PDB file of C-alpha atoms and ligand atoms in Angstrom:
ATOM      1  CA  MET A   1      -3.278  -2.286 -14.535  1.00 97.00           C
ATOM      2  CA  LYS A   2      -0.770  -1.140 -11.912  1.00 98.00           C
ATOM      3  CA  ILE A   3       2.349   0.541 -13.231  1.00 98.00           C
ATOM      4  CA  CYS A   4       5.359   0.227 -10.904  1.00 98.00           C
ATOM      5  CA  ALA A   5       8.663   1.970 -11.552  1.00 98.00           C
ATOM      6  CA  PHE A   6      11.881   0.882  -9.864  1.00 98.00           C
ATOM      7  CA  ILE A   7      13.854   4.080  -9.655  1.00 98.00           C
ATOM      8  CA  SER A   8      16.980   5.438  -7.992  1.00 97.00           C
ATOM      9  CA  LEU A   9      19.297   8.021  -9.429  1.00 95.00           C
ATOM     10  CA  SER A  10      22.606   6.262  -8.695  1.00 96.00           C
ATOM     11  CA  GLY A  11      23.982   3.177 -10.380  1.00 96.00           C
ATOM     12  CA  GLY A  12      24.120  -0.238  -8.774  1.00 97.00           C
ATOM     13  CA  GLN A  13      21.285   0.291  -6.283  1.00 98.00           C
ATOM     14  CA  GLY A  14      19.398  -2.920  -7.108  1.00 98.00           C
ATOM     15  CA  LYS A  15      16.776  -1.587  -9.521  1.00 98.00           C
ATOM     16  CA  THR A  16      17.181  -4.296 -12.147  1.00 98.00           C
ATOM     17  CA  THR A  17      17.492  -7.073  -9.574  1.00 98.00           C
ATOM     18  CA  ALA A  18      14.357  -5.937  -7.731  1.00 98.00           C
ATOM     19  CA  ALA A  19      12.415  -5.403 -10.975  1.00 98.00           C
ATOM     20  CA  PHE A  20      13.435  -8.837 -12.300  1.00 98.00           C
ATOM     21  CA  PHE A  21      12.336 -10.827  -9.237  1.00 98.00           C
ATOM     22  CA  THR A  22       9.164  -8.773  -8.761  1.00 98.00           C
ATOM     23  CA  ALA A  23       8.134  -9.405 -12.374  1.00 98.00           C
ATOM     24  CA  LEU A  24       8.990 -13.100 -12.114  1.00 98.00           C
ATOM     25  CA  LEU A  25       7.075 -13.615  -8.871  1.00 97.00           C
ATOM     26  CA  LEU A  26       3.980 -11.723 -10.013  1.00 98.00           C
ATOM     27  CA  ALA A  27       3.927 -13.791 -13.212  1.00 98.00           C
ATOM     28  CA  GLN A  28       4.311 -16.995 -11.173  1.00 97.00           C
ATOM     29  CA  GLN A  29       1.252 -15.944  -9.178  1.00 96.00           C
ATOM     30  CA  GLY A  30      -0.667 -15.914 -12.442  1.00 97.00           C
ATOM     31  CA  LYS A  31      -0.667 -12.142 -12.940  1.00 98.00           C
ATOM     32  CA  ARG A  32      -0.187 -10.877 -16.476  1.00 98.00           C
ATOM     33  CA  VAL A  33       3.023  -8.892 -16.300  1.00 98.00           C
ATOM     34  CA  LEU A  34       4.664  -6.514 -18.734  1.00 98.00           C
ATOM     35  CA  ALA A  35       8.294  -5.692 -17.911  1.00 98.00           C
ATOM     36  CA  ILE A  36       9.666  -2.540 -19.516  1.00 98.00           C
ATOM     37  CA  ASP A  37      13.382  -1.933 -19.823  1.00 98.00           C
ATOM     38  CA  ALA A  38      13.766   1.847 -19.626  1.00 98.00           C
ATOM     39  CA  ASP A  39      17.548   1.739 -19.332  1.00 97.00           C
ATOM     40  CA  PRO A  40      19.859   1.801 -22.389  1.00 96.00           C
ATOM     41  CA  GLN A  41      22.211  -0.526 -20.475  1.00 96.00           C
ATOM     42  CA  ALA A  42      19.507  -3.121 -21.300  1.00 97.00           C
ATOM     43  CA  ASN A  43      20.285  -5.367 -18.329  1.00 97.00           C
ATOM     44  CA  LEU A  44      16.663  -6.351 -17.714  1.00 98.00           C
ATOM     45  CA  THR A  45      16.275  -7.221 -21.401  1.00 98.00           C
ATOM     46  CA  PHE A  46      19.292  -9.499 -21.109  1.00 97.00           C
ATOM     47  CA  TYR A  47      18.120 -11.042 -17.815  1.00 97.00           C
ATOM     48  CA  LEU A  48      14.809 -11.907 -19.480  1.00 97.00           C
ATOM     49  CA  GLY A  49      16.654 -13.689 -22.257  1.00 95.00           C
ATOM     50  CA  GLN A  50      15.866 -11.178 -24.990  1.00 94.00           C
ATOM     51  CA  GLU A  51      18.156  -9.778 -27.591  1.00 89.00           C
ATOM     52  CA  VAL A  52      16.875  -7.081 -29.909  1.00 91.00           C
ATOM     53  CA  GLU A  53      18.182  -7.081 -33.457  1.00 90.00           C
ATOM     54  CA  GLU A  54      18.712  -3.662 -34.984  1.00 87.00           C
ATOM     55  CA  ASN A  55      15.644  -3.920 -37.203  1.00 90.00           C
ATOM     56  CA  GLU A  56      13.368  -5.163 -34.405  1.00 95.00           C
ATOM     57  CA  PRO A  57      11.225  -2.765 -32.361  1.00 97.00           C
ATOM     58  CA  SER A  58      12.187  -1.907 -28.782  1.00 97.00           C
ATOM     59  CA  LEU A  59      11.113   0.753 -26.278  1.00 97.00           C
ATOM     60  CA  MET A  60      12.665   3.374 -28.554  1.00 96.00           C
ATOM     61  CA  GLU A  61      10.209   2.605 -31.383  1.00 96.00           C
ATOM     62  CA  VAL A  62       7.275   2.351 -28.964  1.00 97.00           C
ATOM     63  CA  LEU A  63       8.011   5.766 -27.447  1.00 97.00           C
ATOM     64  CA  THR A  64       8.535   7.457 -30.804  1.00 95.00           C
ATOM     65  CA  GLY A  65       5.375   5.866 -32.165  1.00 95.00           C
ATOM     66  CA  VAL A  66       7.154   4.088 -35.027  1.00 95.00           C
ATOM     67  CA  VAL A  67       5.328   0.912 -33.932  1.00 97.00           C
ATOM     68  CA  THR A  68       2.250   0.353 -31.811  1.00 98.00           C
ATOM     69  CA  THR A  69       2.808  -0.550 -28.177  1.00 98.00           C
ATOM     70  CA  GLU A  70       1.639  -4.110 -28.852  1.00 98.00           C
ATOM     71  CA  ASP A  71       4.184  -4.511 -31.626  1.00 98.00           C
ATOM     72  CA  GLY A  72       6.980  -3.650 -29.172  1.00 98.00           C
ATOM     73  CA  ILE A  73       5.971  -6.417 -26.766  1.00 98.00           C
ATOM     74  CA  TYR A  74       7.749  -9.793 -26.787  1.00 98.00           C
ATOM     75  CA  ALA A  75       6.908 -13.017 -24.973  1.00 98.00           C
ATOM     76  CA  THR A  76       9.617 -14.302 -22.615  1.00 97.00           C
ATOM     77  CA  GLN A  77      10.476 -17.870 -21.607  1.00 96.00           C
ATOM     78  CA  TYR A  78       8.267 -17.386 -18.515  1.00 97.00           C
ATOM     79  CA  PRO A  79       4.493 -17.869 -18.634  1.00 97.00           C
ATOM     80  CA  ASN A  80       2.525 -14.600 -18.156  1.00 98.00           C
ATOM     81  CA  LEU A  81       5.666 -12.474 -18.449  1.00 98.00           C
ATOM     82  CA  PHE A  82       6.196 -10.174 -21.423  1.00 98.00           C
ATOM     83  CA  VAL A  83       8.760  -7.481 -22.120  1.00 98.00           C
ATOM     84  CA  ILE A  84       9.288  -4.282 -24.032  1.00 98.00           C
ATOM     85  CA  PRO A  85      13.059  -4.528 -24.410  1.00 98.00           C
ATOM     86  CA  ALA A  86      15.737  -1.857 -24.618  1.00 97.00           C
ATOM     87  CA  ASP A  87      18.934  -1.624 -26.525  1.00 93.00           C
ATOM     88  CA  ARG A  88      21.741   0.934 -26.610  1.00 91.00           C
ATOM     89  CA  SER A  89      19.844   3.032 -29.142  1.00 90.00           C
ATOM     90  CA  LEU A  90      17.424   4.035 -26.389  1.00 93.00           C
ATOM     91  CA  PHE A  91      19.853   6.890 -25.627  1.00 91.00           C
ATOM     92  CA  LYS A  92      18.638   8.527 -28.819  1.00 92.00           C
ATOM     93  CA  VAL A  93      15.055   8.833 -27.620  1.00 94.00           C
ATOM     94  CA  SER A  94      15.968  11.765 -25.347  1.00 91.00           C
ATOM     95  CA  ASP A  95      15.853  14.337 -28.147  1.00 91.00           C
ATOM     96  CA  PHE A  96      12.441  13.116 -29.240  1.00 93.00           C
ATOM     97  CA  LEU A  97      11.064  13.240 -25.695  1.00 93.00           C
ATOM     98  CA  ALA A  98      12.573  16.650 -24.960  1.00 91.00           C
ATOM     99  CA  SER A  99      11.332  18.225 -28.181  1.00 92.00           C
ATOM    100  CA  SER A 100       7.827  16.810 -27.793  1.00 88.00           C
ATOM    101  CA  GLY A 101       7.275  19.159 -24.834  1.00 83.00           C
ATOM    102  CA  THR A 102       5.217  16.492 -23.079  1.00 85.00           C
ATOM    103  CA  GLY A 103       7.910  13.826 -22.785  1.00 89.00           C
ATOM    104  CA  ALA A 104       6.939  12.970 -19.212  1.00 91.00           C
ATOM    105  CA  PHE A 105       3.528  11.737 -20.388  1.00 95.00           C
ATOM    106  CA  ILE A 106       4.462   9.734 -23.479  1.00 96.00           C
ATOM    107  CA  LEU A 107       5.045   6.322 -21.905  1.00 98.00           C
ATOM    108  CA  LYS A 108       1.849   6.707 -19.885  1.00 97.00           C
ATOM    109  CA  LEU A 109      -0.012   7.416 -23.101  1.00 97.00           C
ATOM    110  CA  ARG A 110       1.557   4.464 -24.943  1.00 97.00           C
ATOM    111  CA  LEU A 111       0.631   2.102 -22.107  1.00 98.00           C
ATOM    112  CA  LYS A 112      -3.038   3.103 -22.230  1.00 98.00           C
ATOM    113  CA  ALA A 113      -3.243   1.054 -25.448  1.00 97.00           C
ATOM    114  CA  VAL A 114      -2.434  -2.184 -23.568  1.00 98.00           C
ATOM    115  CA  ALA A 115      -4.196  -1.429 -20.275  1.00 98.00           C
ATOM    116  CA  ASP A 116      -6.583  -4.365 -20.723  1.00 98.00           C
ATOM    117  CA  LEU A 117      -3.845  -6.875 -21.518  1.00 98.00           C
ATOM    118  CA  PHE A 118      -1.808  -6.695 -18.292  1.00 98.00           C
ATOM    119  CA  ASP A 119      -2.314  -6.633 -14.542  1.00 98.00           C
ATOM    120  CA  TYR A 120       1.114  -5.162 -13.759  1.00 98.00           C
ATOM    121  CA  VAL A 121       3.731  -3.158 -15.574  1.00 98.00           C
ATOM    122  CA  ILE A 122       7.199  -3.277 -14.029  1.00 98.00           C
ATOM    123  CA  ILE A 123       9.599  -0.593 -15.263  1.00 98.00           C
ATOM    124  CA  ASP A 124      13.359  -0.705 -14.735  1.00 98.00           C
ATOM    125  CA  VAL A 125      14.435   2.926 -14.902  1.00 98.00           C
ATOM    126  CA  GLN A 126      17.720   4.414 -16.097  1.00 97.00           C
ATOM    127  CA  PRO A 127      19.703   5.845 -13.155  1.00 96.00           C
ATOM    128  CA  SER A 128      19.885   9.503 -14.194  1.00 93.00           C
ATOM    129  CA  ARG A 129      17.802  12.648 -14.428  1.00 93.00           C
ATOM    130  CA  SER A 130      17.158  11.909 -18.082  1.00 93.00           C
ATOM    131  CA  GLN A 131      14.142  12.227 -20.339  1.00 95.00           C
ATOM    132  CA  ILE A 132      13.817   8.436 -20.238  1.00 96.00           C
ATOM    133  CA  CYS A 133      13.687   8.577 -16.464  1.00 97.00           C
ATOM    134  CA  LEU A 134      11.075  11.360 -16.628  1.00 96.00           C
ATOM    135  CA  THR A 135       8.779   9.451 -18.933  1.00 97.00           C
ATOM    136  CA  ALA A 136       9.148   6.250 -16.880  1.00 98.00           C
ATOM    137  CA  LEU A 137       8.312   8.042 -13.640  1.00 98.00           C
ATOM    138  CA  GLY A 138       5.526   9.949 -15.381  1.00 97.00           C
ATOM    139  CA  ALA A 139       3.872   6.662 -16.336  1.00 98.00           C
ATOM    140  CA  ALA A 140       4.068   5.173 -12.844  1.00 98.00           C
ATOM    141  CA  ASP A 141       1.268   4.710 -10.337  1.00 98.00           C
ATOM    142  CA  LEU A 142       3.786   3.460  -7.814  1.00 98.00           C
ATOM    143  CA  ALA A 143       7.465   4.251  -7.373  1.00 98.00           C
ATOM    144  CA  LEU A 144       9.782   1.834  -5.589  1.00 98.00           C
ATOM    145  CA  ILE A 145      13.207   3.036  -4.583  1.00 98.00           C
ATOM    146  CA  PRO A 146      15.912   0.400  -4.156  1.00 98.00           C
ATOM    147  CA  VAL A 147      19.054   1.736  -2.454  1.00 98.00           C
ATOM    148  CA  GLU A 148      22.240   0.126  -1.217  1.00 98.00           C
ATOM    149  CA  SER A 149      22.513  -0.293   2.534  1.00 98.00           C
ATOM    150  CA  ASN A 150      25.475   2.076   2.782  1.00 98.00           C
ATOM    151  CA  THR A 151      26.260   5.801   2.669  1.00 98.00           C
ATOM    152  CA  LYS A 152      26.020   5.887  -1.112  1.00 97.00           C
ATOM    153  CA  GLY A 153      22.544   4.382  -0.785  1.00 98.00           C
ATOM    154  CA  VAL A 154      21.446   7.027   1.730  1.00 98.00           C
ATOM    155  CA  ASN A 155      22.662   9.762  -0.622  1.00 98.00           C
ATOM    156  CA  SER A 156      20.960   8.090  -3.562  1.00 98.00           C
ATOM    157  CA  LEU A 157      17.716   8.024  -1.578  1.00 98.00           C
ATOM    158  CA  ILE A 158      18.009  11.741  -0.777  1.00 98.00           C
ATOM    159  CA  ASP A 159      18.653  12.614  -4.457  1.00 98.00           C
ATOM    160  CA  THR A 160      15.898  10.344  -5.741  1.00 98.00           C
ATOM    161  CA  LEU A 161      13.291  11.688  -3.326  1.00 98.00           C
ATOM    162  CA  LYS A 162      14.237  15.233  -4.293  1.00 98.00           C
ATOM    163  CA  PHE A 163      13.751  14.356  -7.953  1.00 97.00           C
ATOM    164  CA  VAL A 164      10.436  12.587  -7.343  1.00 98.00           C
ATOM    165  CA  GLY A 165       9.308  15.564  -5.243  1.00 98.00           C
ATOM    166  CA  GLU A 166      10.152  17.974  -8.060  1.00 97.00           C
ATOM    167  CA  GLN A 167       8.226  15.877 -10.555  1.00 96.00           C
ATOM    168  CA  THR A 168       5.277  15.685  -8.160  1.00 97.00           C
ATOM    169  CA  ASN A 169       5.230  19.483  -7.858  1.00 97.00           C
ATOM    170  CA  LEU A 170       5.171  19.752 -11.657  1.00 94.00           C
ATOM    171  CA  ALA A 171       2.303  17.211 -11.789  1.00 95.00           C
ATOM    172  CA  ALA A 172       4.594  15.105 -13.995  1.00 95.00           C
ATOM    173  CA  PHE A 173       4.434  12.313 -11.398  1.00 97.00           C
ATOM    174  CA  THR A 174       0.941  11.720 -10.109  1.00 97.00           C
ATOM    175  CA  GLY A 175       1.524   8.356  -8.449  1.00 98.00           C
ATOM    176  CA  SER A 176       2.816   7.604  -4.991  1.00 97.00           C
ATOM    177  CA  ILE A 177       5.989   6.253  -3.476  1.00 98.00           C
ATOM    178  CA  LEU A 178       5.340   2.696  -2.347  1.00 97.00           C
ATOM    179  CA  GLY A 179       8.560   2.429  -0.406  1.00 98.00           C
ATOM    180  CA  VAL A 180      12.290   1.976  -0.189  1.00 98.00           C
ATOM    181  CA  ILE A 181      14.000  -1.390  -0.619  1.00 98.00           C
ATOM    182  CA  PRO A 182      17.391  -1.542   1.102  1.00 98.00           C
ATOM    183  CA  PHE A 183      19.738  -3.568  -1.112  1.00 98.00           C
ATOM    184  CA  ARG A 184      22.883  -5.583  -0.336  1.00 98.00           C
ATOM    185  CA  ASP A 185      22.193  -5.597   3.384  1.00 98.00           C
ATOM    186  CA  ARG A 186      25.324  -7.320   4.756  1.00 98.00           C
ATOM    187  CA  TRP A 187      25.110  -9.937   7.457  1.00 97.00           C
ATOM    188  CA  VAL A 188      27.904 -12.048   8.902  1.00 96.00           C
ATOM    189  CA  GLY A 189      26.280 -15.253  10.066  1.00 92.00           C
ATOM    190  CA  ASN A 190      23.275 -14.197  12.117  1.00 93.00           C
ATOM    191  CA  THR A 191      24.553 -10.687  12.723  1.00 97.00           C
ATOM    192  CA  GLN A 192      23.814  -7.668  10.593  1.00 97.00           C
ATOM    193  CA  THR A 193      26.908  -5.529   9.974  1.00 98.00           C
ATOM    194  CA  VAL A 194      27.020  -2.188  11.787  1.00 98.00           C
ATOM    195  CA  ASP A 195      27.344  -0.348   8.472  1.00 97.00           C
ATOM    196  CA  SER A 196      24.162  -1.859   7.033  1.00 98.00           C
ATOM    197  CA  ARG A 197      22.199  -1.428  10.255  1.00 98.00           C
ATOM    198  CA  GLU A 198      23.201   2.201  10.739  1.00 98.00           C
ATOM    199  CA  ASN A 199      22.548   3.206   7.153  1.00 98.00           C
ATOM    200  CA  ILE A 200      19.114   1.583   7.017  1.00 98.00           C
ATOM    201  CA  ALA A 201      18.320   3.242  10.361  1.00 98.00           C
ATOM    202  CA  ALA A 202      19.473   6.584   8.913  1.00 98.00           C
ATOM    203  CA  MET A 203      17.015   6.201   6.022  1.00 98.00           C
ATOM    204  CA  ALA A 204      14.146   5.572   8.429  1.00 98.00           C
ATOM    205  CA  GLU A 205      15.198   8.504  10.586  1.00 98.00           C
ATOM    206  CA  LEU A 206      15.579  10.939   7.683  1.00 98.00           C
ATOM    207  CA  PHE A 207      12.246   9.949   6.140  1.00 98.00           C
ATOM    208  CA  PRO A 208       9.952   8.725   8.910  1.00 97.00           C
ATOM    209  CA  ASP A 209       6.878   8.772   6.656  1.00 96.00           C
ATOM    210  CA  LEU A 210       8.361   6.403   4.087  1.00 97.00           C
ATOM    211  CA  THR A 211       7.768   2.666   4.118  1.00 97.00           C
ATOM    212  CA  ILE A 212      11.072   0.814   4.336  1.00 98.00           C
ATOM    213  CA  PHE A 213      10.604  -2.732   3.055  1.00 98.00           C
ATOM    214  CA  PRO A 214      12.560  -5.649   4.470  1.00 98.00           C
ATOM    215  CA  SER A 215      16.022  -5.552   2.908  1.00 98.00           C
ATOM    216  CA  ILE A 216      17.529  -7.625   0.135  1.00 98.00           C
ATOM    217  CA  LYS A 217      20.482  -9.350   1.749  1.00 98.00           C
ATOM    218  CA  GLU A 218      23.942  -9.377   0.237  1.00 98.00           C
ATOM    219  CA  SER A 219      24.106 -12.793  -1.399  1.00 98.00           C
ATOM    220  CA  GLU A 220      25.407 -14.490  -4.506  1.00 98.00           C
ATOM    221  CA  GLN A 221      22.111 -16.389  -4.736  1.00 98.00           C
ATOM    222  CA  PHE A 222      20.377 -13.395  -6.343  1.00 98.00           C
ATOM    223  CA  LYS A 223      22.933 -13.391  -9.161  1.00 98.00           C
ATOM    224  CA  LYS A 224      22.503 -17.144  -9.516  1.00 98.00           C
ATOM    225  CA  GLY A 225      18.724 -16.720  -9.681  1.00 98.00           C
ATOM    226  CA  ILE A 226      19.107 -14.133 -12.426  1.00 97.00           C
ATOM    227  CA  ARG A 227      21.551 -16.335 -14.363  1.00 97.00           C
ATOM    228  CA  GLN A 228      19.330 -19.391 -14.117  1.00 96.00           C
ATOM    229  CA  GLY A 229      15.991 -17.571 -14.371  1.00 96.00           C
ATOM    230  CA  LYS A 230      14.874 -18.990 -11.035  1.00 97.00           C
ATOM    231  CA  THR A 231      13.329 -17.461  -7.927  1.00 97.00           C
ATOM    232  CA  LEU A 232      15.148 -17.683  -4.584  1.00 97.00           C
ATOM    233  CA  THR A 233      12.606 -20.249  -3.413  1.00 97.00           C
ATOM    234  CA  GLU A 234      13.303 -22.406  -6.455  1.00 97.00           C
ATOM    235  CA  LEU A 235      16.994 -22.231  -5.538  1.00 98.00           C
ATOM    236  CA  GLY A 236      16.182 -23.447  -2.029  1.00 97.00           C
ATOM    237  CA  HIS A 237      16.635 -20.049  -0.318  1.00 97.00           C
ATOM    238  CA  GLU A 238      13.108 -19.135   0.607  1.00 97.00           C
ATOM    239  CA  GLN A 239      14.230 -16.867   3.446  1.00 96.00           C
ATOM    240  CA  LEU A 240      16.116 -14.619   0.994  1.00 97.00           C
ATOM    241  CA  GLU A 241      12.840 -14.087  -0.868  1.00 97.00           C
ATOM    242  CA  TYR A 242      11.238 -12.435   2.177  1.00 97.00           C
ATOM    243  CA  PRO A 243      11.500  -8.806   0.897  1.00 97.00           C
ATOM    244  CA  PHE A 244       9.722  -9.865  -2.272  1.00 97.00           C
ATOM    245  CA  THR A 245       7.076 -11.802  -0.365  1.00 96.00           C
ATOM    246  CA  LYS A 246       6.304  -8.613   1.540  1.00 97.00           C
ATOM    247  CA  LEU A 247       6.303  -6.561  -1.635  1.00 97.00           C
ATOM    248  CA  MET A 248       3.933  -9.063  -3.317  1.00 96.00           C
ATOM    249  CA  GLU A 249       1.553  -8.731  -0.363  1.00 96.00           C
ATOM    250  CA  VAL A 250       1.397  -4.967  -0.788  1.00 96.00           C
ATOM    251  CA  LEU A 251       1.219  -5.015  -4.593  1.00 96.00           C
ATOM    252  CA  THR A 252      -1.572  -7.583  -4.749  1.00 94.00           C
ATOM    253  CA  ARG A 253      -3.587  -6.172  -1.836  1.00 90.00           C
ATOM    254  CA  ASP A 254      -6.435  -4.728  -3.861  1.00 74.00           C
TER     255      ASP A 254
HETATM  256  N1  ATP B 301      21.656  -9.674  -3.180  1.00 54.26           N
HETATM  257  C1  ATP B 301      22.744  -9.279  -3.812  1.00 54.26           C
HETATM  258  N2  ATP B 301      23.933  -9.224  -3.161  1.00 54.26           N
HETATM  259  C2  ATP B 301      25.028  -8.778  -3.801  1.00 54.26           C
HETATM  260  N3  ATP B 301      25.077  -8.370  -5.073  1.00 54.26           N
HETATM  261  C3  ATP B 301      23.940  -8.407  -5.759  1.00 54.26           C
HETATM  262  C4  ATP B 301      22.730  -8.867  -5.179  1.00 54.26           C
HETATM  263  N4  ATP B 301      21.754  -8.805  -6.110  1.00 54.26           N
HETATM  264  C5  ATP B 301      22.343  -8.325  -7.231  1.00 54.26           C
HETATM  265  N5  ATP B 301      23.645  -8.081  -7.025  1.00 54.26           N
HETATM  266  C6  ATP B 301      24.602  -7.466  -7.969  1.00 54.26           C
HETATM  267  O1  ATP B 301      24.685  -6.084  -7.659  1.00 54.26           O
HETATM  268  C7  ATP B 301      24.902  -5.312  -8.848  1.00 54.26           C
HETATM  269  C8  ATP B 301      23.910  -4.157  -8.920  1.00 54.26           C
HETATM  270  O2  ATP B 301      22.599  -4.648  -8.998  1.00 54.26           O
HETATM  271  P1  ATP B 301      21.566  -4.126 -10.096  1.00 54.26           P
HETATM  272  O3  ATP B 301      22.128  -4.318 -11.462  1.00 54.26           O
HETATM  273  O4  ATP B 301      20.272  -4.732  -9.797  1.00 54.26           O
HETATM  274  O5  ATP B 301      21.526  -2.572  -9.765  1.00 54.26           O
HETATM  275  P2  ATP B 301      20.951  -1.391 -10.673  1.00 54.26           P
HETATM  276  O6  ATP B 301      20.450  -0.359  -9.746  1.00 54.26           O
HETATM  277  O7  ATP B 301      20.007  -1.916 -11.665  1.00 54.26           O
HETATM  278  O8  ATP B 301      22.265  -0.901 -11.415  1.00 54.26           O
HETATM  279  P3  ATP B 301      22.346   0.130 -12.655  1.00 54.26           P
HETATM  280  O9  ATP B 301      22.123   1.473 -12.070  1.00 54.26           O
HETATM  281  O10 ATP B 301      23.712  -0.066 -13.195  1.00 54.26           O
HETATM  282  O11 ATP B 301      21.269  -0.247 -13.620  1.00 54.26           O
HETATM  283  C9  ATP B 301      24.780  -6.292  -9.996  1.00 54.26           C
HETATM  284  O12 ATP B 301      26.084  -6.598 -10.448  1.00 54.26           O
HETATM  285  C10 ATP B 301      24.121  -7.504  -9.394  1.00 54.26           C
HETATM  286  O13 ATP B 301      24.540  -8.705 -10.013  1.00 54.26           O
HETATM  287 MG1   MG B 302      19.982  -1.719 -13.731  1.00 54.26          MG
END
């Protein structure tokens, strides 16, 4: 079971979008996929068509051990794709994680119980230096960093790498960084905008050892895909799926 966390410390960097399509495409390839919504905003939960009632278990109850991991898992409308959902109450888990003293390792521990049931775990991580973020990163074998193709994205990348580096030094993150996914790369016709080009180039220049995946282009089709629960290829925009095709190649390599 490969555990992949989509993480970046600023909002709106494409984490949920990238996590959603990655989970969908892996499941379409016949992989058994568990998506985990580790963000109290609960966007991934919503995108996957789930709604958690107050008395139903979510990631909160899985982390605190109120239910078993299996009892927090729900089937989605997609074959092979399951989810541990979030709701707003996930905010409250911070105190539990902080007071446990080993908060960074709790999700990893909970996932051991379902290691034989899934091929991939895809975690959508809250964009802050929170306990939820710590436990999500702590569980991950692979970290993927989506960032906008602008100055805010470059700064988000710098902050996120600093955070991941700190967690690595503390042995709280023992996985590796798979790469950066530039998000909302703007093109006008066949020409990439100067802003997008220069900012993606700046990322490569600042961090020459990092893999920079092909970018997710600025396009309404991604939102449409999320709304309709369809991949870009199913919407007739196979070329927009290219960053995910590349990512699939790397994720399914061995
Ligand atoms: N290819 C795209 N081009 C333009 N906008 C997009 C594209 N894909 C998604 N969006 C929109 O960009 C916004 C940010 O994307 P997303 O929610 O994936 O980021 P995020 O990092 O998860 O944000 P947050 O930190 O708030 O959780 C969303 O409103 C989404 O609908
Ligand atoms: Mg999100």
